[in-house]
XYZ file of C-alpha atoms in Angstrom:
335
model
C 0.003 -0.070 -0.008
C 1.287 3.635 -0.930
C 2.004 5.960 1.872
C -0.502 8.691 2.550
C 0.252 12.056 0.929
C 2.446 13.941 3.243
C 4.158 17.016 1.678
C 6.771 17.459 4.489
C 7.178 16.231 8.037
C 9.026 18.449 10.697
C 10.641 17.643 13.890
C 8.530 18.848 16.772
C 10.856 17.579 19.529
C 13.661 15.212 20.400
C 13.964 14.455 24.117
C 15.832 11.996 26.152
C 14.691 10.164 29.269
C 15.853 7.555 31.734
C 13.685 4.758 32.983
C 14.859 2.859 35.938
C 15.558 -0.781 35.508
C 14.060 -3.196 38.137
C 17.121 -4.672 39.958
C 19.494 -3.582 37.251
C 20.552 -5.281 34.057
C 23.991 -7.174 33.645
C 25.669 -8.621 30.569
C 29.004 -9.559 29.728
C 30.145 -5.990 28.924
C 28.800 -4.586 32.244
C 25.739 -3.486 34.163
C 23.398 -0.490 34.061
C 20.448 0.758 36.172
C 18.599 2.891 33.670
C 17.330 2.587 30.219
C 18.346 5.739 28.254
C 16.095 6.353 25.505
C 15.507 9.316 22.941
C 12.197 10.025 21.716
C 11.373 11.692 18.389
C 7.989 13.516 17.500
C 7.345 14.435 13.841
C 4.325 16.669 12.632
C 2.758 17.066 9.192
C 0.043 19.213 7.843
C -2.157 17.150 5.464
C -4.062 18.375 2.405
C -7.407 18.752 4.453
C -5.613 20.938 7.052
C -5.314 18.419 9.758
C -2.182 18.358 11.906
C -0.952 14.778 12.858
C 1.861 13.871 14.933
C 3.933 10.492 15.076
C 6.225 9.237 17.728
C 9.309 6.991 17.673
C 11.794 5.789 20.363
C 15.439 4.635 20.119
C 18.081 3.203 22.447
C 21.608 4.892 21.753
C 24.159 1.940 22.381
C 27.704 2.702 23.320
C 28.892 -0.603 21.819
C 28.013 0.919 18.397
C 29.591 4.240 19.263
C 26.352 6.065 19.996
C 25.461 8.232 22.909
C 22.114 10.061 23.818
C 23.789 13.415 22.972
C 25.053 12.168 19.688
C 21.881 10.747 18.740
C 19.926 13.823 19.627
C 22.377 16.009 17.511
C 21.769 13.705 14.628
C 17.983 14.015 14.912
C 18.073 17.673 15.334
C 20.346 18.396 12.482
C 17.814 17.007 9.980
C 15.556 19.474 8.156
C 11.946 18.897 7.192
C 11.605 15.438 5.540
C 9.278 14.503 2.554
C 8.848 10.774 3.241
C 10.478 7.708 4.886
C 12.250 6.946 1.705
C 14.143 10.098 1.876
C 15.091 9.463 5.411
C 16.678 6.073 4.463
C 19.153 7.880 2.099
C 19.961 10.937 4.477
C 20.773 9.047 7.617
C 22.815 5.661 8.222
C 21.357 2.884 9.971
C 21.427 3.258 13.745
C 19.357 4.510 16.719
C 18.729 8.012 15.275
C 17.275 6.779 11.996
C 15.185 4.189 14.154
C 13.358 6.852 16.097
C 12.528 8.902 12.966
C 11.623 5.978 10.870
C 9.150 4.769 13.536
C 7.848 8.285 13.917
C 7.152 8.385 10.394
C 5.275 5.042 10.438
C 3.147 6.295 13.177
C 2.546 9.671 11.284
C 1.459 7.787 8.156
C -0.814 5.575 10.230
C -2.614 8.476 11.712
C -2.714 10.396 8.362
C -4.338 7.343 6.474
C -6.536 6.568 9.438
C -5.213 2.986 9.165
C -3.067 0.673 11.426
C 0.510 0.537 10.568
C 0.187 -3.219 9.919
C -2.218 -2.510 7.038
C 0.180 0.135 5.706
C 2.923 -2.452 5.611
C 0.689 -5.093 3.987
C 1.235 -7.378 6.953
C -1.159 -9.788 8.770
C -3.252 -8.388 11.612
C -1.047 -8.916 14.659
C -2.179 -11.247 17.369
C -0.789 -11.908 20.951
C 2.626 -13.519 20.941
C 4.791 -15.029 23.660
C 8.019 -13.164 24.428
C 11.155 -14.447 26.015
C 12.003 -13.082 29.529
C 15.729 -12.071 30.048
C 17.819 -13.253 33.008
C 20.766 -10.913 33.822
C 24.296 -12.305 34.261
C 24.745 -13.157 37.858
C 25.806 -16.059 40.263
C 24.155 -19.360 39.489
C 21.911 -19.380 42.407
C 20.811 -15.775 41.725
C 19.977 -16.730 38.124
C 18.168 -19.732 39.126
C 16.096 -17.869 41.732
C 15.194 -15.139 38.987
C 14.132 -17.917 36.606
C 12.074 -19.622 39.330
C 10.215 -16.297 40.140
C 9.837 -15.389 36.526
C 8.044 -18.369 35.667
C 8.128 -17.915 32.046
C 8.028 -20.592 29.258
C 10.941 -18.978 27.381
C 14.044 -17.724 29.117
C 17.067 -15.866 27.686
C 20.043 -16.165 29.907
C 22.859 -13.633 29.782
C 26.183 -15.354 29.935
C 29.776 -14.588 29.195
C 32.031 -15.808 31.856
C 33.508 -18.947 30.487
C 33.009 -22.371 32.090
C 31.103 -20.908 35.015
C 28.302 -20.270 32.306
C 27.765 -24.051 32.336
C 27.017 -23.872 36.144
C 24.598 -20.922 35.456
C 22.605 -22.850 32.877
C 22.481 -25.964 35.059
C 21.185 -23.933 37.837
C 18.472 -22.464 35.901
C 17.496 -25.724 34.228
C 17.115 -27.094 37.693
C 14.739 -24.265 38.764
C 12.809 -24.226 35.400
C 12.740 -27.641 34.096
C 10.220 -27.088 31.407
C 11.248 -23.652 30.165
C 12.607 -23.138 26.687
C 16.317 -21.783 27.189
C 18.449 -19.533 24.920
C 21.429 -18.070 26.009
C 23.372 -14.824 25.063
C 27.154 -14.471 25.506
C 27.290 -10.923 24.240
C 30.589 -11.586 22.417
C 31.974 -12.884 25.906
C 33.723 -16.138 24.642
C 36.447 -17.371 22.718
C 36.387 -20.128 20.172
C 37.998 -22.423 22.606
C 35.408 -21.771 25.064
C 32.535 -21.982 22.613
C 33.794 -25.510 21.456
C 34.037 -26.581 25.158
C 30.792 -25.176 26.370
C 28.365 -25.769 23.719
C 28.203 -29.616 24.126
C 27.689 -29.197 27.827
C 24.796 -26.765 27.191
C 23.177 -29.137 24.745
C 22.770 -31.525 27.564
C 20.467 -28.969 29.149
C 18.458 -28.592 25.927
C 19.535 -25.137 25.239
C 17.916 -24.214 21.835
C 20.167 -21.202 20.626
C 23.545 -19.650 21.524
C 23.513 -15.950 20.609
C 26.604 -14.066 19.673
C 29.278 -16.307 21.372
C 32.228 -14.746 19.844
C 33.239 -10.999 19.391
C 31.753 -9.395 16.134
C 34.705 -9.585 13.513
C 35.689 -12.997 14.513
C 32.838 -14.733 12.594
C 35.189 -16.557 10.232
C 36.202 -18.818 13.058
C 32.656 -20.439 12.896
C 32.950 -21.346 9.269
C 34.098 -24.951 9.748
C 32.414 -25.319 13.305
C 29.410 -27.488 13.586
C 27.792 -26.600 16.728
C 25.393 -28.989 18.548
C 23.222 -25.922 19.125
C 22.271 -23.253 16.537
C 24.154 -20.129 16.750
C 22.628 -16.621 16.387
C 24.204 -13.431 15.225
C 23.242 -10.212 17.218
C 26.293 -7.841 17.323
C 27.629 -9.211 13.964
C 24.210 -8.596 12.342
C 22.953 -5.151 11.291
C 21.208 -4.721 8.029
C 20.377 -6.914 5.060
C 23.792 -6.192 3.657
C 25.387 -8.178 6.508
C 23.536 -11.433 5.779
C 25.986 -12.742 3.024
C 28.914 -12.581 5.360
C 26.943 -14.540 8.021
C 25.960 -17.483 5.723
C 27.465 -20.801 6.720
C 28.570 -19.364 10.243
C 25.191 -18.495 11.811
C 21.791 -20.091 11.590
C 19.652 -17.488 13.233
C 19.872 -13.674 13.132
C 18.547 -11.274 15.789
C 16.738 -8.441 14.166
C 16.699 -5.168 16.237
C 15.320 -1.849 15.061
C 17.978 0.136 16.574
C 20.544 -1.876 14.559
C 18.549 -1.707 11.225
C 17.627 2.042 11.634
C 13.998 1.457 11.750
C 11.100 -0.635 10.838
C 11.393 -0.067 7.093
C 14.825 -1.710 6.892
C 13.795 -4.386 9.523
C 10.959 -5.554 7.336
C 13.396 -5.792 4.391
C 15.889 -7.503 6.750
C 13.356 -10.212 7.856
C 12.188 -11.028 4.330
C 15.798 -11.297 3.179
C 16.997 -13.505 6.257
C 14.124 -15.955 5.772
C 14.587 -16.209 2.127
C 18.258 -16.984 2.780
C 17.349 -19.706 5.200
C 17.984 -18.003 8.520
C 15.732 -18.369 11.526
C 14.795 -15.226 12.906
C 14.723 -13.652 16.367
C 13.031 -10.419 16.770
C 14.901 -8.405 19.572
C 15.037 -5.333 21.584
C 17.107 -3.085 23.813
C 15.878 -2.494 27.222
C 13.284 0.159 26.594
C 9.603 1.181 26.783
C 6.629 -0.078 24.932
C 7.093 2.767 22.318
C 10.177 0.866 21.102
C 8.434 -2.552 21.160
C 5.363 -1.540 19.197
C 6.771 -1.175 15.897
C 8.975 -4.243 16.544
C 5.852 -6.136 17.108
C 4.977 -6.079 13.554
C 7.966 -8.249 12.795
C 6.787 -11.031 15.125
C 4.513 -12.992 12.684
C 6.585 -16.029 11.485
C 9.540 -15.202 13.790
C 11.263 -18.233 15.236
C 12.066 -16.439 18.613
C 10.597 -13.220 20.110
C 12.441 -11.248 22.553
C 10.400 -8.028 23.197
C 10.476 -8.031 27.079
C 12.107 -4.631 27.549
C 9.223 -3.121 29.417
C 8.978 -6.037 31.788
C 12.544 -5.321 32.983
C 11.697 -1.612 33.822
C 10.315 -0.193 37.052
C 7.437 1.497 35.077
C 6.534 2.004 31.398
C 5.110 4.906 29.530
C 1.254 5.378 29.528
C -0.806 3.282 27.118
C 2.080 0.671 27.306
C 1.740 -2.738 25.575
C -0.227 -5.158 27.943
C 1.728 -8.100 29.076
C -0.009 -11.195 30.698
C 2.629 -13.622 31.795
C 4.827 -14.269 28.837
C 2.142 -13.137 26.347
C 2.219 -9.514 24.979
C -0.709 -7.973 23.175
C -0.327 -5.998 20.027
C 0.059 -2.204 20.644
C -2.975 -0.029 20.667
C -3.380 3.005 18.524
C -3.030 5.062 21.625
C 0.538 4.062 21.839
C 1.685 3.807 18.284
C 0.613 2.805 14.806
């Protein structure tokens, strides 16, 4: 479906906010207590005289050389935009473009009076089960967190070598029926991967995400893992897929990496056509970040959109979570 007629969209505001994380969040690279997000608001005047606004949110990520101040400057430096297509050519993939791209989708949805999934020619979203993330900690702490969470799909943050086997063993004992995926966040060496993977297979782990540092992917070319391996930090836009073939079996698509929903939709299609399994992932953020990503969930192999569940509080009109199940976003939130 063609986008509604919008002559130009101008930036109304770009602001940053910090949402406290319940209990903190720890991965192999360190810990944080707040989710720092940047929100962009676009406005357009339609031919009938109506003014409509669209909202988008992103999470600047230091791992990719981004900071909230830098992302704000990128957003504020842009002049009026004619459409989403122009945006793709004016800005590189990353957090800043994600906020603006998603704000454009919301703007177009309101201008057309149609939900974003209709504009994207996608099936109507239905509730979906999301993974719940357990932060890196001592084995007994992670086991207790898994027991309290009581979720059918758990994503365990790892990255401390052979101690990670103890962590998975403890969680498996605490949650014997849960589906487990693990995420090393680039924290292992190839030697550690070859030693740890068979041990994790004994605990029926279904996916190992980003075991090696990005840039060391070639080491996986001749490795036959007993558990499928997923790319996150090594995987950004559709152009990265060719280099991942034969090394990874799954890709984690995050809008902050692809630079928005527009590129993420293309990425998902290209990844599935190339034979990759797909995880729809997120940074720790509010429901405004989860809402556009929700459109990627149909047909995904793994959904990891639990960001709001990790926060002390969400924004108004946030996505409704019922246990592991998350409902589609309402029009009051986005799209």
